[in-house]
Short mmCIF file of C-alpha atoms and ligand atoms in Angstrom, two decimals:
data_model
loop_
_atom_site.label_atom_id
_atom_site.label_comp_id
_atom_site.label_asym_id
_atom_site.label_seq_id
_atom_site.Cartn_x
_atom_site.Cartn_y
_atom_site.Cartn_z
CA MET A 1 -7.87 21.50 16.56
CA LEU A 2 -9.50 24.16 14.26
CA ARG A 3 -7.01 26.78 14.60
CA ARG A 4 -4.12 24.21 13.93
CA ASP A 5 -6.05 23.19 10.78
CA LEU A 6 -5.85 26.86 9.82
CA VAL A 7 -2.14 27.39 10.64
CA LEU A 8 -1.49 24.46 8.44
CA THR A 9 -3.76 25.47 5.54
CA ALA A 10 -2.04 28.74 5.62
CA GLY A 11 1.14 27.04 5.65
CA ALA A 12 0.42 24.90 2.53
CA LEU A 13 -0.52 28.10 0.74
CA ALA A 14 2.62 29.61 1.68
CA LEU A 15 4.75 26.88 0.18
CA ALA A 16 2.94 26.72 -2.84
CA SER A 17 3.59 30.19 -3.69
CA MET A 18 6.99 29.72 -2.65
CA GLY A 19 7.56 26.70 -4.97
CA ALA A 20 6.23 28.83 -7.89
CA SER A 21 8.52 31.74 -7.62
CA SER A 22 11.56 30.20 -6.19
CA GLY A 23 12.62 27.82 -8.75
CA ALA A 24 15.44 25.34 -8.07
CA ALA A 25 18.41 27.80 -8.92
CA ALA A 26 17.44 30.15 -6.35
CA GLN A 27 17.48 28.11 -3.43
CA GLU A 28 20.96 27.43 -2.33
CA THR A 29 20.57 25.84 0.90
CA VAL A 30 18.43 22.50 1.16
CA LYS A 31 17.10 22.09 4.78
CA ILE A 32 16.58 18.69 5.78
CA GLY A 33 14.08 18.74 9.20
CA LEU A 34 15.56 15.89 11.22
CA ILE A 35 12.39 14.96 13.89
CA LEU A 36 13.57 12.72 16.40
CA PRO A 37 13.18 11.33 20.00
CA MET A 38 16.03 12.73 21.68
CA THR A 39 14.22 12.55 25.23
CA GLY A 40 11.65 10.39 26.53
CA GLN A 41 11.05 6.72 26.20
CA GLN A 42 12.50 6.36 22.74
CA ALA A 43 15.54 8.59 23.54
CA SER A 44 17.73 5.58 22.54
CA THR A 45 16.54 5.90 19.10
CA GLY A 46 17.18 9.25 18.78
CA LYS A 47 20.85 9.11 19.66
CA GLN A 48 21.36 6.75 17.22
CA VAL A 49 19.75 7.90 14.16
CA ASP A 50 21.30 11.30 14.93
CA ALA A 51 24.73 10.27 15.53
CA ALA A 52 24.37 8.32 11.89
CA VAL A 53 23.20 11.25 10.11
CA LYS A 54 25.90 13.43 11.80
CA LEU A 55 28.57 10.76 10.47
CA TYR A 56 26.95 10.61 7.26
CA VAL A 57 27.46 14.31 6.48
CA ALA A 58 30.82 14.40 8.03
CA GLN A 59 31.84 11.89 5.43
CA HIS A 60 29.91 13.16 2.50
CA GLY A 61 30.25 16.79 3.08
CA THR A 62 27.54 19.55 3.24
CA THR A 63 27.38 20.39 -0.52
CA VAL A 64 25.20 18.35 -2.94
CA ALA A 65 24.55 19.18 -6.59
CA GLY A 66 25.69 22.51 -5.63
CA LYS A 67 23.62 23.28 -2.65
CA LYS A 68 24.55 23.74 1.07
CA ILE A 69 23.11 20.65 3.33
CA GLU A 70 21.71 21.85 6.71
CA VAL A 71 20.12 19.77 9.23
CA ILE A 72 17.82 21.09 11.56
CA LEU A 73 17.34 18.52 14.29
CA LYS A 74 14.30 18.58 16.58
CA ASP A 75 13.24 16.90 19.71
CA ASP A 76 9.67 15.24 19.40
CA THR A 77 10.28 14.19 22.97
CA SER A 78 8.76 10.62 21.90
CA VAL A 79 5.24 12.31 21.41
CA PRO A 80 3.18 12.37 18.24
CA ASP A 81 1.54 15.86 18.74
CA VAL A 82 4.75 17.24 19.32
CA ALA A 83 6.48 15.67 15.95
CA LYS A 84 3.46 17.15 13.99
CA ARG A 85 3.84 20.59 15.33
CA LEU A 86 7.46 20.25 15.02
CA ALA A 87 6.82 19.44 11.01
CA GLN A 88 4.50 22.21 10.58
CA GLU A 89 6.78 24.54 11.77
CA LEU A 90 9.67 23.25 10.24
CA VAL A 91 7.73 23.38 6.90
CA VAL A 92 6.11 26.97 7.09
CA ASN A 93 8.76 28.58 9.13
CA ASP A 94 12.32 26.82 8.04
CA LYS A 95 10.99 26.06 4.57
CA VAL A 96 12.47 22.38 4.86
CA ALA A 97 12.93 20.30 1.50
CA VAL A 98 12.72 16.74 3.11
CA LEU A 99 11.57 15.92 6.67
CA ALA A 100 13.11 13.06 8.11
CA GLY A 101 13.31 10.84 11.32
CA MET A 102 10.05 9.32 12.57
CA GLY A 103 11.20 7.39 15.70
CA LEU A 104 7.70 5.63 16.11
CA THR A 105 4.68 4.61 14.17
CA PRO A 106 2.42 7.21 15.96
CA ILE A 107 4.84 10.06 15.14
CA ALA A 108 5.27 8.76 11.13
CA LEU A 109 1.68 8.86 10.98
CA ALA A 110 1.06 12.27 12.74
CA VAL A 111 3.31 13.66 10.28
CA ALA A 112 2.28 12.09 6.87
CA PRO A 113 -0.78 14.57 6.10
CA ILE A 114 1.98 17.44 6.85
CA ALA A 115 4.19 15.90 4.12
CA THR A 116 1.28 15.38 1.80
CA GLN A 117 -0.36 19.14 1.80
CA ALA A 118 3.38 20.63 1.60
CA LYS A 119 4.38 18.10 -1.25
CA VAL A 120 7.61 17.53 1.23
CA PRO A 121 9.20 13.83 1.25
CA GLU A 122 8.96 11.97 4.46
CA ILE A 123 11.88 9.84 5.03
CA VAL A 124 10.84 7.21 7.50
CA MET A 125 14.17 6.06 9.54
CA VAL A 126 12.61 4.11 12.04
CA ALA A 127 8.89 3.54 12.30
CA GLY A 128 7.96 0.05 11.00
CA THR A 129 4.47 -0.25 10.46
CA SER A 130 3.50 -1.84 7.36
CA THR A 131 0.72 0.97 6.32
CA ILE A 132 2.79 4.14 7.03
CA THR A 133 4.04 4.11 3.21
CA GLU A 134 0.45 3.91 2.24
CA ALA A 135 -0.34 7.37 4.71
CA SER A 136 1.17 9.61 1.93
CA PRO A 137 2.61 9.28 -1.38
CA PHE A 138 5.68 11.65 -0.14
CA VAL A 139 6.71 8.82 2.58
CA VAL A 140 9.78 6.80 1.29
CA ARG A 141 10.99 4.21 3.93
CA THR A 142 14.79 3.25 4.75
CA SER A 143 14.11 1.25 7.93
CA PHE A 144 12.02 -1.97 7.71
CA THR A 145 8.68 -3.54 8.18
CA LEU A 146 8.01 -5.98 10.83
CA ALA A 147 6.50 -8.69 8.69
CA GLN A 148 9.90 -8.57 6.84
CA SER A 149 11.63 -10.17 10.13
CA SER A 150 8.38 -11.90 11.61
CA VAL A 151 7.76 -14.20 8.48
CA PRO A 152 11.30 -15.46 8.26
CA MET A 153 11.41 -16.01 11.96
CA ALA A 154 8.32 -17.97 11.92
CA GLU A 155 9.57 -20.20 9.12
CA TRP A 156 12.66 -20.79 10.94
CA ALA A 157 10.85 -21.51 13.76
CA PHE A 158 8.64 -24.33 12.53
CA LYS A 159 11.55 -25.95 10.56
CA ASN A 160 13.68 -26.41 13.45
CA GLY A 161 11.12 -28.20 15.62
CA ILE A 162 9.45 -25.35 17.10
CA LYS A 163 5.28 -26.28 17.14
CA LYS A 164 4.04 -24.28 19.88
CA VAL A 165 4.30 -20.69 20.32
CA VAL A 166 3.11 -17.58 22.45
CA THR A 167 3.57 -14.34 21.09
CA LEU A 168 4.11 -11.31 23.00
CA VAL A 169 4.19 -7.70 21.54
CA SER A 170 3.69 -4.08 22.17
CA ASP A 171 0.37 -3.22 21.60
CA TYR A 172 0.62 -1.06 18.69
CA GLY A 173 0.98 -1.13 14.85
CA PRO A 174 4.66 -2.60 14.63
CA GLY A 175 3.50 -4.97 17.19
CA ILE A 176 0.17 -5.84 15.81
CA ASP A 177 2.14 -6.35 12.35
CA ALA A 178 4.69 -9.10 13.97
CA GLU A 179 2.04 -10.76 15.88
CA LYS A 180 -0.32 -10.99 13.05
CA SER A 181 2.21 -11.96 10.43
CA PHE A 182 4.26 -14.42 12.48
CA SER A 183 1.24 -16.17 13.45
CA GLU A 184 -0.02 -16.30 10.12
CA LYS A 185 2.93 -17.93 8.48
CA PHE A 186 3.44 -20.16 11.52
CA LYS A 187 0.15 -21.76 11.33
CA ALA A 188 0.01 -22.00 7.68
CA ASP A 189 3.00 -24.20 7.97
CA GLY A 190 1.38 -26.33 10.55
CA GLY A 191 2.16 -24.63 13.79
CA THR A 192 0.00 -23.73 16.78
CA ILE A 193 -0.24 -20.42 18.42
CA VAL A 194 -1.23 -20.98 21.97
CA GLU A 195 -1.82 -17.27 22.88
CA ASN A 196 -1.37 -13.75 21.37
CA LEU A 197 -0.04 -11.57 24.67
CA ARG A 198 0.06 -7.84 24.14
CA VAL A 199 1.72 -5.37 26.49
CA PRO A 200 1.07 -1.27 26.26
CA LEU A 201 4.04 0.42 24.37
CA ARG A 202 4.20 3.01 27.18
CA GLY A 203 5.83 1.95 30.63
CA PRO A 204 5.15 -1.84 29.87
CA ASP A 205 5.36 -4.43 33.11
CA PHE A 206 6.23 -7.80 31.61
CA SER A 207 5.38 -9.55 34.92
CA PRO A 208 1.80 -10.82 34.26
CA VAL A 209 1.93 -11.39 30.66
CA LEU A 210 5.50 -13.53 31.07
CA GLN A 211 3.28 -15.63 34.06
CA LYS A 212 0.81 -16.59 31.49
CA VAL A 213 3.76 -17.82 29.34
CA ALA A 214 4.95 -19.93 32.31
CA ASP A 215 1.84 -21.43 32.87
CA ALA A 216 0.97 -21.89 28.96
CA LYS A 217 4.42 -23.90 28.31
CA PRO A 218 4.67 -23.23 24.77
CA ASP A 219 8.06 -24.70 22.79
CA ALA A 220 8.78 -20.78 22.07
CA LEU A 221 7.92 -17.20 22.92
CA PHE A 222 8.15 -15.11 19.94
CA VAL A 223 8.60 -11.38 21.01
CA PHE A 224 8.55 -8.05 19.47
CA VAL A 225 9.24 -4.67 21.58
CA PRO A 226 10.47 -1.51 20.10
CA SER A 227 14.26 -0.69 20.13
CA GLY A 228 15.32 0.42 23.58
CA ALA A 229 12.45 -1.88 25.48
CA GLY A 230 14.16 -5.16 25.01
CA ALA A 231 16.88 -4.96 28.35
CA GLN A 232 13.71 -4.77 30.47
CA PHE A 233 12.19 -7.37 28.69
CA VAL A 234 15.17 -9.78 29.11
CA LYS A 235 15.25 -8.79 32.61
CA GLN A 236 11.88 -9.60 33.42
CA PHE A 237 12.21 -12.98 31.28
CA VAL A 238 15.12 -13.96 33.72
CA GLU A 239 13.56 -12.85 36.90
CA ARG A 240 10.46 -14.95 36.07
CA GLY A 241 12.90 -17.92 35.53
CA LEU A 242 11.49 -18.55 32.13
CA ASP A 243 15.49 -18.64 30.68
CA LYS A 244 15.38 -21.99 32.97
CA SER A 245 12.06 -23.34 32.02
CA GLY A 246 12.94 -24.76 28.49
CA VAL A 247 10.54 -22.11 26.84
CA LYS A 248 12.71 -21.11 24.00
CA LEU A 249 12.89 -16.91 23.19
CA ILE A 250 12.66 -15.97 19.51
CA ALA A 251 12.46 -12.43 18.50
CA THR A 252 12.53 -10.02 15.88
CA GLY A 253 16.12 -8.19 16.16
CA ASP A 254 14.52 -5.10 17.75
CA VAL A 255 14.29 -6.76 20.93
CA ILE A 256 18.04 -8.21 21.05
CA ASP A 257 19.18 -4.84 20.09
CA ASP A 258 23.14 -4.58 19.30
CA ASP A 259 22.93 -1.28 21.44
CA LEU A 260 21.56 -2.99 24.46
CA LEU A 261 23.06 -6.56 23.77
CA ASN A 262 25.95 -6.34 26.07
CA GLY A 263 23.98 -5.15 28.75
CA MET A 264 21.79 -8.06 28.83
CA GLY A 265 24.51 -10.47 29.68
CA ASP A 266 25.15 -13.81 29.25
CA VAL A 267 21.30 -15.37 29.71
CA VAL A 268 21.06 -14.41 25.68
CA ILE A 269 23.53 -16.54 24.24
CA GLY A 270 22.06 -18.70 21.98
CA VAL A 271 18.65 -16.74 21.22
CA ILE A 272 17.56 -16.68 17.79
CA ASN A 273 16.13 -13.86 16.21
CA ALA A 274 15.52 -12.17 12.47
CA HIS A 275 16.23 -9.06 11.37
CA ASN A 276 17.69 -6.47 8.79
CA TYR A 277 20.84 -5.78 10.44
CA SER A 278 23.44 -6.57 12.72
CA THR A 279 26.92 -4.79 14.02
CA TYR A 280 28.66 -8.01 13.43
CA HIS A 281 27.61 -8.31 9.64
CA GLN A 282 30.47 -9.34 7.88
CA SER A 283 31.10 -7.00 4.91
CA PRO A 284 33.87 -4.51 4.30
CA THR A 285 31.29 -1.71 4.14
CA ASN A 286 29.87 -2.65 7.30
CA LYS A 287 33.55 -2.84 8.72
CA ALA A 288 34.16 0.72 7.97
CA TYR A 289 30.79 1.82 9.27
CA VAL A 290 30.90 0.37 12.66
CA GLU A 291 34.71 1.50 12.80
CA ALA A 292 33.78 5.16 11.90
CA PHE A 293 30.59 4.96 13.58
CA LYS A 294 32.26 4.18 16.79
CA LYS A 295 35.31 6.63 16.66
CA ALA A 296 32.83 9.29 16.42
CA ASN A 297 30.65 8.15 19.39
CA ASN A 298 32.89 7.38 22.06
CA GLY A 299 32.87 3.72 21.14
CA MET A 300 29.00 3.66 21.21
CA ARG A 301 27.93 0.68 19.07
CA PRO A 302 25.93 1.50 15.72
CA ASN A 303 22.34 -0.45 15.69
CA PHE A 304 19.65 -1.21 13.32
CA LEU A 305 18.16 2.22 13.31
CA SER A 306 21.62 4.13 13.00
CA VAL A 307 22.01 2.45 9.66
CA SER A 308 18.32 3.20 8.44
CA GLY A 309 19.55 6.91 9.37
CA TYR A 310 22.80 6.56 7.55
CA ASP A 311 20.71 5.15 4.42
CA GLY A 312 18.19 7.70 4.59
CA MET A 313 20.73 10.27 4.23
CA HIS A 314 22.32 8.56 1.25
CA LEU A 315 18.74 8.57 0.02
CA ILE A 316 18.34 12.14 0.21
CA TYR A 317 21.52 13.08 -1.13
CA GLU A 318 21.58 10.87 -3.98
CA ALA A 319 18.04 12.06 -5.31
CA LEU A 320 19.42 15.91 -5.06
CA LYS A 321 22.15 14.52 -7.33
CA LYS A 322 19.54 13.04 -9.90
CA THR A 323 17.54 16.22 -9.57
CA ASN A 324 20.35 18.58 -10.24
CA GLY A 325 19.60 19.78 -6.64
CA SER A 326 15.94 20.45 -7.53
CA THR A 327 13.98 20.29 -4.18
CA ASP A 328 10.65 19.52 -5.99
CA GLY A 329 8.97 17.10 -3.74
CA GLU A 330 7.49 15.11 -6.34
CA LYS A 331 11.03 15.18 -8.36
CA LEU A 332 12.74 13.94 -5.09
CA VAL A 333 10.19 11.01 -4.59
CA ALA A 334 10.28 10.22 -8.16
CA ALA A 335 14.25 10.04 -7.97
CA MET A 336 14.31 8.11 -4.66
CA LYS A 337 11.92 5.07 -6.38
CA GLY A 338 14.07 2.24 -7.11
CA MET A 339 17.28 3.44 -5.92
CA ALA A 340 19.46 0.52 -5.09
CA TRP A 341 22.93 0.68 -3.16
CA GLU A 342 25.38 -1.09 -0.74
CA SER A 343 24.37 -0.63 2.93
CA PRO A 344 26.56 -1.42 5.65
CA ARG A 345 23.45 -4.12 6.35
CA GLY A 346 23.97 -5.31 2.61
CA PRO A 347 22.14 -4.61 -0.49
CA ILE A 348 19.17 -2.71 -0.37
CA SER A 349 16.58 -0.82 -2.50
CA ILE A 350 13.68 1.35 -2.58
CA ASP A 351 10.81 -0.62 -3.78
CA PRO A 352 9.52 1.93 -7.07
CA GLU A 353 5.66 0.60 -6.47
CA THR A 354 5.47 0.91 -2.53
CA ARG A 355 8.33 3.33 -1.86
CA ASP A 356 9.31 0.82 0.84
CA ILE A 357 12.56 -0.56 1.52
CA VAL A 358 13.81 -3.91 -0.17
CA GLN A 359 16.18 -5.72 1.89
CA ASN A 360 17.80 -8.95 3.17
CA ILE A 361 16.60 -10.67 6.38
CA TYR A 362 19.17 -12.37 8.18
CA ILE A 363 18.68 -15.48 10.76
CA ARG A 364 20.95 -14.56 13.95
CA LYS A 365 22.06 -16.22 16.89
CA VAL A 366 23.47 -14.33 19.77
CA GLU A 367 27.06 -15.48 20.65
CA LYS A 368 29.97 -14.24 22.67
CA VAL A 369 33.05 -13.16 20.27
CA ASP A 370 36.26 -11.82 21.57
CA GLY A 371 34.56 -11.24 25.22
CA GLU A 372 31.54 -9.52 23.55
CA LEU A 373 27.82 -10.50 22.62
CA TYR A 374 26.95 -9.98 19.05
CA ASN A 375 24.09 -11.35 17.21
CA VAL A 376 25.98 -13.61 14.52
CA GLU A 377 24.15 -14.13 11.09
CA PHE A 378 23.69 -17.75 9.79
CA ALA A 379 21.03 -17.43 7.53
CA THR A 380 20.16 -15.19 4.57
CA ILE A 381 16.53 -14.63 2.90
CA PRO A 382 17.70 -12.18 -0.10
CA ASN A 383 15.62 -9.10 -0.84
CA VAL A 384 12.34 -9.39 1.01
CA LYS A 385 9.83 -7.04 0.21
CA ASP A 386 7.37 -6.32 2.87
CA PRO A 387 5.01 -9.49 3.13
CA VAL A 388 1.87 -7.60 4.23
CA LYS A 389 1.68 -5.20 0.96
CA ALA A 390 3.02 -8.21 -1.16
CA ALA A 391 -0.03 -10.36 0.52
CA LYS A 392 -2.31 -7.34 -0.26
CA LYS A 393 -1.67 -7.42 -3.82
CA LYS A 394 -2.69 -11.08 -4.81
C1 DHB B 401 9.17 1.07 15.77
C2 DHB B 401 9.72 1.46 16.74
C3 DHB B 401 11.12 0.72 17.07
O1 DHB B 401 11.90 1.45 17.55
C4 DHB B 401 11.29 -0.34 16.55
O2 DHB B 401 12.31 -0.97 16.75
C5 DHB B 401 10.21 -0.98 15.62
C6 DHB B 401 9.30 -0.14 15.41
C7 DHB B 401 7.57 1.71 15.51
O3 DHB B 401 7.36 2.37 16.09
O4 DHB B 401 7.20 1.67 14.26
#
């Protein structure tokens, strides 16, 4: 622990002196340290984000504001301590101007003190716990918060005749945010939360909790599990016979992931869920994105995390243009604040006060279109800010 802190302090000093002597013009290569879970439980996340980053660079080139862009990809193996060490090495040895990726909340939080100390922007392309943007003034998020999708899901459920709900979430930051924000909104509207169930993030077994759901017989089960875990959940939901029990499945879109959807089978047809992106989003920007992504990746469907990665690269490129190529971390973050653009998911912006993403949330229904399963959007809640931070401000 002590040794690690010393290494970090030495690194920060080295960085500080580098910043003083190099100046913007002298640095010809801008390095982006991309830390992703390429192996381990969250490997599907790494695959999606990495593919999107590569696509963005292929489409937009490797020169920005006269500087050469170099992306250095590191595999954190889905482990926070590994991510922290990699971030330190990227900052101290590779002298990256930006850290990006962060495939899980504990990873984003482990890297935040390094971003602060080195004054390097940390672009969070995945992790969705509300508090992450408060962990460092250098964090800027292009993904989402769980409350952004859970609150509209609760509102839709109560308005559509669902009165009794059991919630089931992965037991860590984003799951707890999803549970709390869904339950608070649903109860405020007049609904009843029968039970709040949690499963471990690592190697979850859904059987015992699904038995509790079967016993409680709520109108609906609201679920959050992180990207990649939805298929196993749906499999066990069906094995327990819950699909035929009259308990409606409602969820955040993380569970009904576009990437896994076709593999889940027809049992998920009709499932209502709320999220920021669907592969099926009907816009020219998204059609072009999906086509290019599939072409570059053997037909793989882009999911919501790919879009966060793609938008994260846009944010970095455009911020560098605004600073005329300066990699000063404070200038880059200032340039990112308030930035607004059209993403494959729809219009988005970075809230200048919180550095968090503002985006549309869509209510979707799983449907079969031309032989494939898609999340088909049927209602839009525009420009949603993180409800957790909005509530704190009041
Ligand atoms: C987080 C990870 C995910 O894959 C996801 O879909 C939502 C949240 C997280 O760790 O914050």
